[in-house]
Amino acid sequence: MLKLHEKSGDDTVALMADIGRRARAAARPLAIATAAAKNAALVAMADAIISRARDILDANAIDVSNGHESGLSGSFMDRLKLDPARIRAMADGIREIAALPDPVGDVIAAWERPNGLRIERVRTPLGVVGVIYESRPNVTADAGALCLKAGNPVILRGGSDSLNSSSAIHACLVEGLKAAGLPGDAIQLVPTTDRAAVGEMLKGLGGNLDVIIPRGGKSLVGRVQSEARVPVFAHLEGICHLYIDRSAELDMAVRIAVNAKMRRTGVCGAAETLLVDRAVAATHLVPVLDALRAAGCEIHADQEVMKMFFDAKPATDADWVTEYLDAIIAVKLVDGIAGAINHIETFSSHHTEAIVAEDAKAVERFFNEIDSAILLHNASTQFADGGEFGMGAEIGIATGKMHARGPVGVEQLTSFKYRVRGSGQVRP
């Protein structure tokens, strides 16, 4: 297991500089590693996670105990806690990544110019990736595996709440790298809880860090976006909406609403606002809210909704811009698809939105006019996940508009270069 580095100040600066140099040194051999070598490392990582499951669970028990003592919220504890099923899911996710096509060297496009030059746009690794995350130890496995598949060294800075768990998982990743003959420094976990380590990553580690991906709460992501001197893939928060249209089938609407909110309330794809078409308020509103309430959800409702559903709390302006990450949902009646689009475009964080509808025109308008990274029709917002998209796993959901948007998987962790082949051409 990783040895905890407890010093701070200048010592942390030196530590992070060394981590950056070692990651940069691993970049070239990793960029040219064969698909077979990377896949062998990934399979060995998955095997190590399964064989060391007891060690990982024991380390996680320490983190969970510490979390209870420090008063972590229920959503944080849900993200932090591991069990045998989640460990198997981690290993399965890594194997799924191994089974994906190798993106490095993939020819994205090719064409020939009138002068005979043949041009190809080819995927290449991004370089050294820094991932800063909070209490999700599974991110250690997901990020390490995805970056390896894309040929990128990665520096992982997990939260202090999950350091024991992440260290145990990281040991499995390094074991897999070494088994395949790849540099162990290709996946590094920052071995300190000193916050100065994050500051050094935001500065770019002396030019050795090429991109940062923050995965955590609003304060963490906000800090990274405002202070980082290198490019950032991030979403600030997941204020996700579910709209029930007048054409929605009631049973489907109930089933999707309960799953979108209550399957796991602490994930960024959980629905936080429910919008219901005023035209079907009399038939759809109460059954949906009854089902949510029966599942343990607290309802914050506008005045119109409260007149029809009495077991609710009055919504305030803050409810429309709150990512609860808890069993709470804000509910509002809107004037059809136009009202839903207007509300979403006003209050959304551009993460994930869903519509339940049978009217094809309403669905197409929803898809065409809402500018969010992920849009779903007749499906739960909880499908906003790289694994569910067939990516094996994801590092996070990007809501910006540069380079990556939506789940950040293997392809999103690559850049590209142009290869131009000639036969002696010179430019006139």
PDB file of C-alpha atoms in Angstrom, residues 160-384:
ATOM      1  CA  SER A 160      -8.469  12.489   2.140  1.00  0.00           C
ATOM      2  CA  ASP A 161     -11.742  10.723   3.023  1.00  0.00           C
ATOM      3  CA  SER A 162     -10.947   7.856   0.632  1.00  0.00           C
ATOM      4  CA  LEU A 163      -7.143   7.736   0.752  1.00  0.00           C
ATOM      5  CA  ASN A 164      -6.923   4.277   2.346  1.00  0.00           C
ATOM      6  CA  SER A 165      -9.330   2.786  -0.196  1.00  0.00           C
ATOM      7  CA  SER A 166      -7.686   4.530  -3.134  1.00  0.00           C
ATOM      8  CA  SER A 167      -4.240   3.411  -1.998  1.00  0.00           C
ATOM      9  CA  ALA A 168      -5.336  -0.229  -1.915  1.00  0.00           C
ATOM     10  CA  ILE A 169      -6.860   0.054  -5.385  1.00  0.00           C
ATOM     11  CA  HIS A 170      -3.819   1.920  -6.719  1.00  0.00           C
ATOM     12  CA  ALA A 171      -1.550  -0.924  -5.588  1.00  0.00           C
ATOM     13  CA  CYS A 172      -3.543  -3.242  -7.872  1.00  0.00           C
ATOM     14  CA  LEU A 173      -3.147  -0.878 -10.824  1.00  0.00           C
ATOM     15  CA  VAL A 174       0.616  -0.674 -10.380  1.00  0.00           C
ATOM     16  CA  GLU A 175       0.765  -4.465 -10.103  1.00  0.00           C
ATOM     17  CA  GLY A 176      -0.987  -4.699 -13.474  1.00  0.00           C
ATOM     18  CA  LEU A 177       1.364  -2.200 -15.123  1.00  0.00           C
ATOM     19  CA  LYS A 178       4.445  -4.042 -13.945  1.00  0.00           C
ATOM     20  CA  ALA A 179       3.042  -7.430 -14.964  1.00  0.00           C
ATOM     21  CA  ALA A 180       2.743  -6.119 -18.540  1.00  0.00           C
ATOM     22  CA  GLY A 181       6.173  -4.496 -18.570  1.00  0.00           C
ATOM     23  CA  LEU A 182       4.824  -0.936 -18.562  1.00  0.00           C
ATOM     24  CA  PRO A 183       6.235   1.830 -16.330  1.00  0.00           C
ATOM     25  CA  GLY A 184       4.747   1.814 -12.833  1.00  0.00           C
ATOM     26  CA  ASP A 185       4.862   5.620 -12.836  1.00  0.00           C
ATOM     27  CA  ALA A 186       2.208   5.661 -15.570  1.00  0.00           C
ATOM     28  CA  ILE A 187      -0.438   5.699 -12.817  1.00  0.00           C
ATOM     29  CA  GLN A 188       0.499   7.629  -9.681  1.00  0.00           C
ATOM     30  CA  LEU A 189      -1.584   8.393  -6.610  1.00  0.00           C
ATOM     31  CA  VAL A 190      -0.625  11.536  -4.682  1.00  0.00           C
ATOM     32  CA  PRO A 191       0.344  10.189  -1.234  1.00  0.00           C
ATOM     33  CA  THR A 192      -0.525  13.238   0.839  1.00  0.00           C
ATOM     34  CA  THR A 193      -3.609  14.921   2.231  1.00  0.00           C
ATOM     35  CA  ASP A 194      -1.878  18.307   2.122  1.00  0.00           C
ATOM     36  CA  ARG A 195      -4.093  20.683   0.133  1.00  0.00           C
ATOM     37  CA  ALA A 196      -0.964  22.302  -1.290  1.00  0.00           C
ATOM     38  CA  ALA A 197      -0.711  19.274  -3.590  1.00  0.00           C
ATOM     39  CA  VAL A 198      -3.867  20.400  -5.405  1.00  0.00           C
ATOM     40  CA  GLY A 199      -2.421  23.885  -5.813  1.00  0.00           C
ATOM     41  CA  GLU A 200       0.716  22.454  -7.413  1.00  0.00           C
ATOM     42  CA  MET A 201      -1.386  20.433  -9.850  1.00  0.00           C
ATOM     43  CA  LEU A 202      -3.384  23.517 -10.775  1.00  0.00           C
ATOM     44  CA  LYS A 203      -0.120  25.275 -11.605  1.00  0.00           C
ATOM     45  CA  GLY A 204       0.743  22.484 -14.017  1.00  0.00           C
ATOM     46  CA  LEU A 205       3.639  20.810 -12.173  1.00  0.00           C
ATOM     47  CA  GLY A 206       6.272  22.789 -14.010  1.00  0.00           C
ATOM     48  CA  GLY A 207       4.798  22.117 -17.429  1.00  0.00           C
ATOM     49  CA  ASN A 208       4.497  18.369 -16.844  1.00  0.00           C
ATOM     50  CA  LEU A 209       0.690  18.292 -16.606  1.00  0.00           C
ATOM     51  CA  ASP A 210      -1.330  18.639 -19.828  1.00  0.00           C
ATOM     52  CA  VAL A 211      -4.958  18.539 -18.657  1.00  0.00           C
ATOM     53  CA  ILE A 212      -6.891  18.430 -15.370  1.00  0.00           C
ATOM     54  CA  ILE A 213     -10.163  16.631 -14.735  1.00  0.00           C
ATOM     55  CA  PRO A 214     -11.896  17.512 -11.447  1.00  0.00           C
ATOM     56  CA  ARG A 215     -14.568  15.160 -10.176  1.00  0.00           C
ATOM     57  CA  GLY A 216     -16.287  16.315  -7.053  1.00  0.00           C
ATOM     58  CA  GLY A 217     -18.484  18.954  -5.485  1.00  0.00           C
ATOM     59  CA  LYS A 218     -19.187  22.461  -6.674  1.00  0.00           C
ATOM     60  CA  SER A 219     -16.500  24.080  -4.509  1.00  0.00           C
ATOM     61  CA  LEU A 220     -13.761  21.758  -5.789  1.00  0.00           C
ATOM     62  CA  VAL A 221     -14.713  22.103  -9.433  1.00  0.00           C
ATOM     63  CA  GLY A 222     -15.154  25.864  -9.090  1.00  0.00           C
ATOM     64  CA  ARG A 223     -11.687  26.205  -7.615  1.00  0.00           C
ATOM     65  CA  VAL A 224     -10.130  24.118 -10.365  1.00  0.00           C
ATOM     66  CA  GLN A 225     -11.885  26.060 -13.110  1.00  0.00           C
ATOM     67  CA  SER A 226     -10.863  29.421 -11.664  1.00  0.00           C
ATOM     68  CA  GLU A 227      -7.259  28.614 -10.731  1.00  0.00           C
ATOM     69  CA  ALA A 228      -6.017  26.025 -13.221  1.00  0.00           C
ATOM     70  CA  ARG A 229      -3.261  27.077 -15.621  1.00  0.00           C
ATOM     71  CA  VAL A 230      -3.836  24.029 -17.823  1.00  0.00           C
ATOM     72  CA  PRO A 231      -6.969  22.960 -19.752  1.00  0.00           C
ATOM     73  CA  VAL A 232      -9.838  21.555 -17.661  1.00  0.00           C
ATOM     74  CA  PHE A 233     -12.542  19.003 -18.495  1.00  0.00           C
ATOM     75  CA  ALA A 234     -15.263  19.507 -15.903  1.00  0.00           C
ATOM     76  CA  HIS A 235     -18.853  19.973 -14.918  1.00  0.00           C
ATOM     77  CA  LEU A 236     -19.652  22.333 -12.080  1.00  0.00           C
ATOM     78  CA  GLU A 237     -22.770  20.500 -10.888  1.00  0.00           C
ATOM     79  CA  GLY A 238     -25.527  18.216 -12.115  1.00  0.00           C
ATOM     80  CA  ILE A 239     -28.830  20.067 -11.956  1.00  0.00           C
ATOM     81  CA  CYS A 240     -30.667  17.472 -14.037  1.00  0.00           C
ATOM     82  CA  HIS A 241     -34.281  17.812 -15.161  1.00  0.00           C
ATOM     83  CA  LEU A 242     -37.008  15.290 -15.941  1.00  0.00           C
ATOM     84  CA  TYR A 243     -39.943  16.583 -17.998  1.00  0.00           C
ATOM     85  CA  ILE A 244     -43.228  14.676 -18.230  1.00  0.00           C
ATOM     86  CA  ASP A 245     -45.029  15.726 -21.398  1.00  0.00           C
ATOM     87  CA  ARG A 246     -48.786  15.654 -22.002  1.00  0.00           C
ATOM     88  CA  SER A 247     -48.213  12.668 -24.310  1.00  0.00           C
ATOM     89  CA  ALA A 248     -46.359  10.617 -21.679  1.00  0.00           C
ATOM     90  CA  GLU A 249     -47.599   7.159 -20.706  1.00  0.00           C
ATOM     91  CA  LEU A 250     -48.401   7.390 -17.001  1.00  0.00           C
ATOM     92  CA  ASP A 251     -46.909   4.071 -15.899  1.00  0.00           C
ATOM     93  CA  MET A 252     -43.691   4.845 -17.730  1.00  0.00           C
ATOM     94  CA  ALA A 253     -43.547   8.338 -16.268  1.00  0.00           C
ATOM     95  CA  VAL A 254     -43.914   6.967 -12.719  1.00  0.00           C
ATOM     96  CA  ARG A 255     -41.258   4.295 -13.241  1.00  0.00           C
ATOM     97  CA  ILE A 256     -38.745   6.682 -14.800  1.00  0.00           C
ATOM     98  CA  ALA A 257     -39.313   9.447 -12.247  1.00  0.00           C
ATOM     99  CA  VAL A 258     -38.677   7.144  -9.281  1.00  0.00           C
ATOM    100  CA  ASN A 259     -35.551   5.671 -10.857  1.00  0.00           C
ATOM    101  CA  ALA A 260     -34.178   9.022 -12.032  1.00  0.00           C
ATOM    102  CA  LYS A 261     -34.388  10.461  -8.530  1.00  0.00           C
ATOM    103  CA  MET A 262     -34.116   7.547  -6.127  1.00  0.00           C
ATOM    104  CA  ARG A 263     -31.918   4.805  -7.673  1.00  0.00           C
ATOM    105  CA  ARG A 264     -28.848   6.595  -6.294  1.00  0.00           C
ATOM    106  CA  THR A 265     -29.497  10.097  -5.040  1.00  0.00           C
ATOM    107  CA  GLY A 266     -25.814  11.017  -4.660  1.00  0.00           C
ATOM    108  CA  VAL A 267     -24.758  10.675  -8.307  1.00  0.00           C
ATOM    109  CA  CYS A 268     -24.484  13.646 -10.661  1.00  0.00           C
ATOM    110  CA  GLY A 269     -27.062  12.115 -13.021  1.00  0.00           C
ATOM    111  CA  ALA A 270     -29.812  12.025 -10.399  1.00  0.00           C
ATOM    112  CA  ALA A 271     -32.839  14.121 -11.341  1.00  0.00           C
ATOM    113  CA  GLU A 272     -33.092  17.234  -9.167  1.00  0.00           C
ATOM    114  CA  THR A 273     -36.085  18.957 -10.790  1.00  0.00           C
ATOM    115  CA  LEU A 274     -39.313  17.396 -12.061  1.00  0.00           C
ATOM    116  CA  LEU A 275     -41.337  19.368 -14.596  1.00  0.00           C
ATOM    117  CA  VAL A 276     -44.874  18.252 -15.439  1.00  0.00           C
ATOM    118  CA  ASP A 277     -46.967  19.526 -18.329  1.00  0.00           C
ATOM    119  CA  ARG A 278     -49.859  21.503 -16.895  1.00  0.00           C
ATOM    120  CA  ALA A 279     -52.168  19.791 -19.421  1.00  0.00           C
ATOM    121  CA  VAL A 280     -51.819  16.444 -17.595  1.00  0.00           C
ATOM    122  CA  ALA A 281     -51.507  17.721 -14.046  1.00  0.00           C
ATOM    123  CA  ALA A 282     -54.880  16.206 -13.149  1.00  0.00           C
ATOM    124  CA  THR A 283     -53.917  12.722 -14.335  1.00  0.00           C
ATOM    125  CA  HIS A 284     -50.120  12.438 -13.986  1.00  0.00           C
ATOM    126  CA  LEU A 285     -48.920  14.707 -11.191  1.00  0.00           C
ATOM    127  CA  VAL A 286     -50.262  13.014  -8.068  1.00  0.00           C
ATOM    128  CA  PRO A 287     -49.456   9.406  -9.105  1.00  0.00           C
ATOM    129  CA  VAL A 288     -45.856  10.389  -9.873  1.00  0.00           C
ATOM    130  CA  LEU A 289     -45.436  12.308  -6.627  1.00  0.00           C
ATOM    131  CA  ASP A 290     -47.133   9.553  -4.613  1.00  0.00           C
ATOM    132  CA  ALA A 291     -44.593   7.080  -5.990  1.00  0.00           C
ATOM    133  CA  LEU A 292     -41.694   9.361  -5.215  1.00  0.00           C
ATOM    134  CA  ARG A 293     -42.971   9.988  -1.706  1.00  0.00           C
ATOM    135  CA  ALA A 294     -43.466   6.273  -1.118  1.00  0.00           C
ATOM    136  CA  ALA A 295     -39.840   5.747  -2.141  1.00  0.00           C
ATOM    137  CA  GLY A 296     -38.752   8.186   0.575  1.00  0.00           C
ATOM    138  CA  CYS A 297     -38.360  11.358  -1.472  1.00  0.00           C
ATOM    139  CA  GLU A 298     -39.079  14.802  -0.024  1.00  0.00           C
ATOM    140  CA  ILE A 299     -41.071  17.025  -2.391  1.00  0.00           C
ATOM    141  CA  HIS A 300     -40.411  20.770  -2.769  1.00  0.00           C
ATOM    142  CA  ALA A 301     -43.221  22.147  -4.893  1.00  0.00           C
ATOM    143  CA  ASP A 302     -44.404  25.377  -6.458  1.00  0.00           C
ATOM    144  CA  GLN A 303     -47.758  26.823  -5.377  1.00  0.00           C
ATOM    145  CA  GLU A 304     -49.769  25.140  -8.124  1.00  0.00           C
ATOM    146  CA  VAL A 305     -48.389  21.721  -7.271  1.00  0.00           C
ATOM    147  CA  MET A 306     -49.020  22.227  -3.547  1.00  0.00           C
ATOM    148  CA  LYS A 307     -52.702  22.808  -4.241  1.00  0.00           C
ATOM    149  CA  MET A 308     -52.884  19.288  -5.721  1.00  0.00           C
ATOM    150  CA  PHE A 309     -50.314  17.471  -3.565  1.00  0.00           C
ATOM    151  CA  PHE A 310     -50.444  18.432   0.091  1.00  0.00           C
ATOM    152  CA  ASP A 311     -47.503  16.359   1.337  1.00  0.00           C
ATOM    153  CA  ALA A 312     -44.920  18.821   0.023  1.00  0.00           C
ATOM    154  CA  LYS A 313     -42.831  21.750   1.162  1.00  0.00           C
ATOM    155  CA  PRO A 314     -43.056  25.099  -0.613  1.00  0.00           C
ATOM    156  CA  ALA A 315     -40.259  25.550  -3.146  1.00  0.00           C
ATOM    157  CA  THR A 316     -38.109  28.674  -3.046  1.00  0.00           C
ATOM    158  CA  ASP A 317     -36.062  30.258  -5.814  1.00  0.00           C
ATOM    159  CA  ALA A 318     -33.041  28.349  -4.515  1.00  0.00           C
ATOM    160  CA  ASP A 319     -34.657  24.985  -5.242  1.00  0.00           C
ATOM    161  CA  TRP A 320     -34.444  25.480  -9.015  1.00  0.00           C
ATOM    162  CA  VAL A 321     -30.653  25.890  -8.828  1.00  0.00           C
ATOM    163  CA  THR A 322     -29.850  23.294  -6.163  1.00  0.00           C
ATOM    164  CA  GLU A 323     -28.067  19.994  -6.710  1.00  0.00           C
ATOM    165  CA  TYR A 324     -29.482  18.148  -3.705  1.00  0.00           C
ATOM    166  CA  LEU A 325     -27.567  14.864  -4.062  1.00  0.00           C
ATOM    167  CA  ASP A 326     -30.172  13.639  -1.618  1.00  0.00           C
ATOM    168  CA  ALA A 327     -33.734  12.267  -1.553  1.00  0.00           C
ATOM    169  CA  ILE A 328     -35.254  15.671  -2.391  1.00  0.00           C
ATOM    170  CA  ILE A 329     -36.754  16.868  -5.657  1.00  0.00           C
ATOM    171  CA  ALA A 330     -38.163  20.213  -6.799  1.00  0.00           C
ATOM    172  CA  VAL A 331     -41.439  20.027  -8.749  1.00  0.00           C
ATOM    173  CA  LYS A 332     -43.089  22.550 -11.042  1.00  0.00           C
ATOM    174  CA  LEU A 333     -45.934  22.683 -13.558  1.00  0.00           C
ATOM    175  CA  VAL A 334     -45.029  24.138 -16.966  1.00  0.00           C
ATOM    176  CA  ASP A 335     -46.902  25.075 -20.131  1.00  0.00           C
ATOM    177  CA  GLY A 336     -46.010  22.181 -22.369  1.00  0.00           C
ATOM    178  CA  ILE A 337     -42.747  21.572 -24.167  1.00  0.00           C
ATOM    179  CA  ALA A 338     -42.113  25.298 -24.601  1.00  0.00           C
ATOM    180  CA  GLY A 339     -42.421  25.901 -20.862  1.00  0.00           C
ATOM    181  CA  ALA A 340     -40.157  22.955 -20.094  1.00  0.00           C
ATOM    182  CA  ILE A 341     -37.467  24.135 -22.496  1.00  0.00           C
ATOM    183  CA  ASN A 342     -37.633  27.663 -21.117  1.00  0.00           C
ATOM    184  CA  HIS A 343     -37.234  26.456 -17.508  1.00  0.00           C
ATOM    185  CA  ILE A 344     -34.399  24.062 -18.346  1.00  0.00           C
ATOM    186  CA  GLU A 345     -32.445  26.586 -20.391  1.00  0.00           C
ATOM    187  CA  THR A 346     -32.858  29.101 -17.560  1.00  0.00           C
ATOM    188  CA  PHE A 347     -31.775  26.901 -14.655  1.00  0.00           C
ATOM    189  CA  SER A 348     -29.902  23.899 -16.056  1.00  0.00           C
ATOM    190  CA  SER A 349     -26.200  23.226 -15.480  1.00  0.00           C
ATOM    191  CA  HIS A 350     -26.193  21.615 -18.957  1.00  0.00           C
ATOM    192  CA  HIS A 351     -25.447  18.141 -17.629  1.00  0.00           C
ATOM    193  CA  THR A 352     -28.409  15.811 -18.330  1.00  0.00           C
ATOM    194  CA  GLU A 353     -32.099  16.303 -19.138  1.00  0.00           C
ATOM    195  CA  ALA A 354     -34.819  13.751 -19.951  1.00  0.00           C
ATOM    196  CA  ILE A 355     -38.267  13.842 -21.522  1.00  0.00           C
ATOM    197  CA  VAL A 356     -41.030  11.271 -21.123  1.00  0.00           C
ATOM    198  CA  ALA A 357     -43.257  11.601 -24.171  1.00  0.00           C
ATOM    199  CA  GLU A 358     -44.894   9.745 -27.060  1.00  0.00           C
ATOM    200  CA  ASP A 359     -45.212  12.863 -29.232  1.00  0.00           C
ATOM    201  CA  ALA A 360     -42.323  12.688 -31.721  1.00  0.00           C
ATOM    202  CA  LYS A 361     -42.482  16.415 -32.432  1.00  0.00           C
ATOM    203  CA  ALA A 362     -42.154  17.256 -28.730  1.00  0.00           C
ATOM    204  CA  VAL A 363     -39.163  14.928 -28.446  1.00  0.00           C
ATOM    205  CA  GLU A 364     -37.407  16.429 -31.475  1.00  0.00           C
ATOM    206  CA  ARG A 365     -37.974  19.937 -30.161  1.00  0.00           C
ATOM    207  CA  PHE A 366     -36.575  18.892 -26.785  1.00  0.00           C
ATOM    208  CA  PHE A 367     -33.494  17.404 -28.455  1.00  0.00           C
ATOM    209  CA  ASN A 368     -32.979  20.329 -30.827  1.00  0.00           C
ATOM    210  CA  GLU A 369     -33.515  23.267 -28.484  1.00  0.00           C
ATOM    211  CA  ILE A 370     -31.905  22.186 -25.204  1.00  0.00           C
ATOM    212  CA  ASP A 371     -28.151  22.683 -25.008  1.00  0.00           C
ATOM    213  CA  SER A 372     -27.077  20.064 -22.461  1.00  0.00           C
ATOM    214  CA  ALA A 373     -24.387  17.425 -22.750  1.00  0.00           C
ATOM    215  CA  ILE A 374     -26.822  14.489 -22.479  1.00  0.00           C
ATOM    216  CA  LEU A 375     -30.472  14.346 -23.526  1.00  0.00           C
ATOM    217  CA  LEU A 376     -32.681  11.275 -23.013  1.00  0.00           C
ATOM    218  CA  HIS A 377     -36.082  10.248 -24.298  1.00  0.00           C
ATOM    219  CA  ASN A 378     -38.195   7.805 -22.287  1.00  0.00           C
ATOM    220  CA  ALA A 379     -35.234   6.804 -20.134  1.00  0.00           C
ATOM    221  CA  SER A 380     -33.919   7.642 -16.679  1.00  0.00           C
ATOM    222  CA  THR A 381     -31.356  10.390 -16.186  1.00  0.00           C
ATOM    223  CA  GLN A 382     -29.334   7.817 -14.231  1.00  0.00           C
ATOM    224  CA  PHE A 383     -28.118   6.449 -17.583  1.00  0.00           C
ATOM    225  CA  ALA A 384     -25.806   9.489 -17.738  1.00  0.00           C
TER     226      ALA A 384
END
